[in-house]
Amino acid sequence: MPLLGGIRPPIALLCLLILALAGLTAKVLGPAGDPVVPKAVLGSQQHFAEDGAIALRASIDERVTDLNRTAAALNAGAPADPERVLSDLSTTYQKWTGTTVLDLESGKVLAARGETIPLAWLDKDVLTGEHALTPRMVRLETGDVRLMTMALLDFEDRPQQLLIASNSLSVPAINLGPFRSMAVVARGGEVLATAGFEQAEALNSDAERDELSFLQKQMTRLSERSAKETEEDPVSAREPGSRGYPGVSGTLLGDSYNGRIATAGYASLASADPEQRESVGAGLGLTVVAMLPVVQEHAVGQERELYGLIAAGVLVVFGLVAAALLWRAVQRPLLALFLESRRLARGDLTRPVEVPRWGETARVGAALERLRAQLSGGDAESHGKGRRGRLGLRVPLALTAVLLLLWCVPVGLLLNRTDASVSVPSTMVNDQRDRTDLVADRVRRALNEAQADLVSITRLIDADDPDATTGVLDDALKKHTRYESLYVVDKGGDVLARAGEEPHADWGGGDVIRVAGEGGKKPVVQAGAAVPEHKGLTLVGEIRVEFLNSLLARPGLGEVRVVDTKARTIAGSNGFLAFESLPRESLTDLVRAGGVKVGAGPVENGLLIREGRSVTVAAAAPFSGGGVAADVGWTVISWQNAKHFEIAPYEREDRSVLAGMLGLALIVVCLGWIHLVVVRPLRALATSAEKLADGDLKTVLYPRYHDEVGAVVRSLELVRQQLQARRQNQARRSAEPRLGAGGR
């Protein structure tokens, strides 16, 4: 008989899975030692490098966009003097190291501002062809590398002029925090710029200078390795950026020095949208590397390895007891029934059937004994009927489940449990603070850019021609996706021209950037710029809240919000209600503490909040720096549960929960298999066997499975056929004398 199913496979699978789970438990619950650097610290460096890459890419793209936009605006107006062009450009956008206007016909420099721009790199390929006027990286005589951005000035009745602006490919102006350094790396591993290294002259001892030299060498080595990694495709990269970062990112470990090991995260510059191919910064082949020396973790004691072995040993013992219980209560009686039923089907009626003690097998055994008596011509009623228990073989299954649950529940819910006393690396708190400050800087710069764009647009507005003004606003709204609407208002607040949606709030004047809409469904963020030569007229742009929300969503930061001076929510990385308060009083206190001026102004702050059994890492960064947005008084605050960090205590807790859940899955799969394939068919078989023993010879028995139960069903069908033939023969013999008497 081919045993494709039956009782043996699930019990064998149960034993194998228990042994596998025991081995896994011994491996993951009792490691000989934790990694020298927590995964959370490495992941934080990766996120820091991604943030730096995003900031650098956005800075490069904004500079290129602003130059092209300025050139387009100049070409649409009257011819302008080159000196005036550069003066207005430097006044509106203070972001270039040098600017030059060149006459393309004569090659003469018409005007120049800031750093001297060399012109030897200008050739036919730069000015013509498919890649004409594409930004280029050029090395100066000093060895520094500059990004040259070009735009064409095409005035009527004048030779074409070339507007050139140079940008330094320096590390983004972000807060690196203590001990962290960052580098911008070109293809091939060449370091173009670094930040965060102290000057050797400022160090006080030879030991400090030796450590600085070690870190600089580590940055060079790690930069070369990072450049090789980022040359791979984002899909096939060994360590692709986590949580959807469009470029290639990952982590690296360097050498150790004085008990600290160099950790690095790297990220290639990539478009904000993976489907976007127009990013200038993404096409330069640059990589940002963030390096931080971290104190090495000490290995844990051997007692933790012993805990894992004890848990695995207990599971093996429970598994052996469970398998023995199933073998004795289910498998052995079922196999005995299979042999007895086959004996009866062959016609061996000499000895009584061995009836199991209880359950469905006892009912089937009793029915077989009654059928044996019927086949042998004895009194079937004298053998009684099997016990009709409601539980039957469900009892050993339940006992087996309870036995295994006695291991799963304590391991999953009690072993390696954490509380508020968990030690969180100080690096995580510092990185939360520094990355929050970086997000605050991004939002502040975006608001500054929005107001600068408005200033640029005001030069194209003709207040005496409302139709032309509306056309200018419509065109600007299409190019600037950050705005929801653009409109020109007078002193009284009346709208003279508009593009986009209706204004959601009145412009109250005063602040260049303000928030309104209190009591509505969403905040209304407005930026304004006075229209030159038209006193009382103001160009107002309402910035989309969704645009601000998109700047806040960063992996590894948790919940991020922008709040006003009263700690009310203006924007958030997840859903929020307009002007709602922060969910915890401790977060509100953190915002207020960050707004207190220390020295030159408010500073960012990080905090470890322990409440109940949870640990929360939070940080607040008030707006600071330059630009009109620095004075609005807003703060970016972020917080996340420390359970999301990949540090040893939480990893051990997660592994314990995983082991318990795997044990539960093992119980469901194996015992559910036995119940569906063996117990339920056996209960149906017991009912059919009792009906057959009670005299129901008409119901044909069909086996559903090719297993022990199916074999018993086939044997019972043969017995039914034998009893049916026996009854027919008896009826025929009893009818023959009556037929003879009628013939005489």
Short mmCIF file of N, CA, C and O in Angstrom, two decimals, residues 49 74 109 129 152 201 233 245 260 282 321 337 461 509 543 620 627 645 661 679 689 705 710 737:
data_model
loop_
_atom_site.label_atom_id
_atom_site.label_comp_id
_atom_site.label_asym_id
_atom_site.label_seq_id
_atom_site.Cartn_x
_atom_site.Cartn_y
_atom_site.Cartn_z
N ALA A 49 24.43 59.52 4.85
CA ALA A 49 25.01 59.71 3.52
C ALA A 49 23.92 59.97 2.49
O ALA A 49 24.09 60.79 1.58
N LEU A 74 15.36 86.93 -18.83
CA LEU A 74 16.09 88.02 -19.49
C LEU A 74 15.84 88.02 -20.98
O LEU A 74 15.68 89.09 -21.60
N VAL A 109 35.20 88.80 -22.75
CA VAL A 109 34.48 88.78 -21.48
C VAL A 109 33.83 90.14 -21.27
O VAL A 109 34.52 91.18 -21.18
N GLY A 129 26.04 70.68 -30.62
CA GLY A 129 25.81 69.25 -30.57
C GLY A 129 24.69 68.88 -29.62
O GLY A 129 23.97 69.73 -29.07
N LEU A 152 22.25 80.55 -22.36
CA LEU A 152 22.41 81.43 -23.52
C LEU A 152 21.55 82.67 -23.37
O LEU A 152 20.35 82.58 -23.08
N GLU A 201 47.03 72.01 12.62
CA GLU A 201 47.62 73.06 13.43
C GLU A 201 46.84 73.30 14.71
O GLU A 201 47.37 73.79 15.70
N ASP A 233 24.59 48.67 -10.71
CA ASP A 233 23.20 49.03 -10.92
C ASP A 233 22.45 48.98 -9.59
O ASP A 233 22.71 48.10 -8.76
N TYR A 245 15.36 54.20 -1.58
CA TYR A 245 16.27 55.25 -2.05
C TYR A 245 16.61 54.96 -3.50
O TYR A 245 17.05 53.85 -3.84
N ARG A 260 38.33 52.58 18.67
CA ARG A 260 37.22 53.07 17.84
C ARG A 260 37.41 52.56 16.41
O ARG A 260 38.53 52.54 15.89
N ALA A 282 22.36 64.17 -10.60
CA ALA A 282 22.37 62.71 -10.66
C ALA A 282 23.24 62.20 -11.80
O ALA A 282 23.68 61.05 -11.76
N VAL A 321 8.56 14.12 23.61
CA VAL A 321 7.37 13.71 24.35
C VAL A 321 6.12 13.83 23.47
O VAL A 321 5.26 12.95 23.47
N LEU A 337 -5.43 -1.14 13.55
CA LEU A 337 -6.72 -1.25 12.86
C LEU A 337 -6.53 -1.63 11.41
O LEU A 337 -7.30 -2.43 10.84
N ILE A 461 6.47 91.28 -14.12
CA ILE A 461 5.07 91.69 -13.96
C ILE A 461 4.89 93.13 -14.44
O ILE A 461 5.64 94.03 -14.06
N GLY A 509 0.09 91.03 4.76
CA GLY A 509 1.29 91.85 4.69
C GLY A 509 2.24 91.51 5.82
O GLY A 509 2.12 90.50 6.51
N ILE A 543 2.20 78.12 -0.91
CA ILE A 543 3.02 76.91 -1.06
C ILE A 543 2.20 75.69 -0.65
O ILE A 543 1.54 75.69 0.40
N ALA A 620 14.68 68.06 18.11
CA ALA A 620 14.04 69.28 17.61
C ALA A 620 15.11 70.20 17.07
O ALA A 620 16.16 70.39 17.69
N GLY A 627 18.63 83.75 5.10
CA GLY A 627 17.40 83.77 4.32
C GLY A 627 16.21 84.28 5.09
O GLY A 627 16.23 84.43 6.32
N PHE A 645 15.21 50.31 16.23
CA PHE A 645 16.66 50.27 16.03
C PHE A 645 17.15 48.83 16.06
O PHE A 645 16.68 48.02 16.87
N MET A 661 6.74 32.43 17.39
CA MET A 661 5.79 32.40 16.27
C MET A 661 6.06 31.21 15.35
O MET A 661 5.11 30.59 14.83
N VAL A 679 -7.69 12.53 11.73
CA VAL A 679 -8.73 12.50 12.76
C VAL A 679 -10.12 12.65 12.16
O VAL A 679 -11.03 11.85 12.46
N ALA A 689 -18.41 2.52 10.06
CA ALA A 689 -18.20 1.14 10.53
C ALA A 689 -19.30 0.71 11.49
O ALA A 689 -19.77 -0.45 11.44
N TYR A 705 -8.61 8.77 0.70
CA TYR A 705 -7.16 8.96 0.70
C TYR A 705 -6.47 7.61 0.58
O TYR A 705 -7.00 6.57 1.01
N GLY A 710 -7.79 5.19 4.56
CA GLY A 710 -8.33 4.72 3.29
C GLY A 710 -8.23 3.21 3.15
O GLY A 710 -9.14 2.56 2.58
N PRO A 737 -36.79 -24.51 -0.35
CA PRO A 737 -37.81 -25.50 0.08
C PRO A 737 -39.23 -25.04 -0.22
O PRO A 737 -40.07 -25.83 -0.63
#
